[in-house]
Amino acid sequence: MIHYHGGPITPDTCAIKAWKGRHAFISFAHHGQLRLASEICQSFALDNGAFTFWKTGKEIDWCEYHNFIRGWKNHPRFDFAIIPDVIDGGELENDALIEDWPHGVASGAPVWHMNESEDRFIRLCNEWPRVAIGSCGEYDITKNPTGCVLRIKDIIRHVVDEIGYPIAKLHMLRGLNKNVFTKLPFASADSTNVARNIGIDKNWRGTYQPQSKETRASILVERIEYYNSASSLIYDEKSDKISVQLGFDI
């Protein structure tokens, strides 16, 4: 699995520690370090910034985002971009944004939100080589990781082959929680864990506390990348189906 570390990671010396030779996830909402990331990473992916804009209430001009992607999609280390989506929009609204995507299937990943229908997820996986999964509402990955795992297992069982491999590459947005990605066959996931936690001093106390944010960045990246995603889906028809219905593990 590819672990994409989201930015901005400040200062730049910390970003270099986290990204050099690894993978970056850069948001359209905060893309000031994109040039740096593109030079030092193995690869980078671009996020549409919908979650940030949704949280702040700021409107997005998707034409600007399309132009932004146009300037980067041919970079040799560019992997993919998240196609525009509306966090609290309906399926028709989000499908319309996918129809407006001008850069083809190879460059983009549509988003399926976990409170949307399974039919839409199945359709996207059959039409696109990569699909991103977004958590929201009762399936917020930060508040209910167990519920997310159960929901995703129940849905991706419809798009795996006889071995349990998904027919499309699956990317989990905000998904670098080892209690989530180690249980599911993701091709990639991202989070801003490193960016958010290197500056929280109270989390770095003790005899062997790191003396610099750069060291903290290295430690966090190593901890996250120590773990890999599941190779294939393991779904127990009886117990997992009951767990999904109840909303917890049994």
Short mmCIF file of N, CA, C and O in Angstrom, two decimals, residues 4 21 26 43 50 99 140 156 199 245 250:
data_model
loop_
_atom_site.label_atom_id
_atom_site.label_comp_id
_atom_site.label_asym_id
_atom_site.label_seq_id
_atom_site.Cartn_x
_atom_site.Cartn_y
_atom_site.Cartn_z
N TYR A 4 0.31 7.99 1.68
CA TYR A 4 0.46 9.38 1.28
C TYR A 4 0.35 10.28 2.52
O TYR A 4 -0.66 10.25 3.22
N GLY A 21 11.79 10.73 -0.67
CA GLY A 21 11.78 9.33 -1.03
C GLY A 21 10.48 8.62 -0.71
O GLY A 21 10.40 7.39 -0.83
N ILE A 26 -1.15 16.37 -1.57
CA ILE A 26 -1.21 17.83 -1.50
C ILE A 26 -2.61 18.32 -1.85
O ILE A 26 -3.17 17.96 -2.88
N SER A 43 6.43 9.93 -5.38
CA SER A 43 5.24 10.29 -6.13
C SER A 43 4.36 11.20 -5.27
O SER A 43 4.54 11.26 -4.05
N ALA A 50 -11.98 19.53 -0.99
CA ALA A 50 -13.41 19.63 -0.67
C ALA A 50 -13.66 19.57 0.83
O ALA A 50 -14.51 20.30 1.35
N GLU A 99 -18.82 13.87 -14.39
CA GLU A 99 -19.04 14.07 -15.83
C GLU A 99 -18.25 15.26 -16.35
O GLU A 99 -17.82 15.28 -17.51
N ASP A 140 -17.72 8.45 10.15
CA ASP A 140 -16.54 9.30 10.25
C ASP A 140 -15.37 8.45 10.76
O ASP A 140 -15.43 7.89 11.86
N ILE A 156 -17.20 -3.58 -0.31
CA ILE A 156 -16.23 -3.97 -1.34
C ILE A 156 -16.30 -5.47 -1.66
O ILE A 156 -15.70 -5.91 -2.65
N GLY A 199 3.73 19.14 16.06
CA GLY A 199 3.79 20.36 16.86
C GLY A 199 3.05 20.30 18.19
O GLY A 199 3.01 21.29 18.93
N GLN A 245 -24.89 -4.65 10.65
CA GLN A 245 -26.25 -4.31 11.05
C GLN A 245 -26.29 -3.75 12.47
O GLN A 245 -27.04 -2.83 12.77
N ILE A 250 -18.27 -8.08 16.67
CA ILE A 250 -18.73 -9.12 17.58
C ILE A 250 -17.71 -10.23 17.66
O ILE A 250 -16.84 -10.34 16.83
#
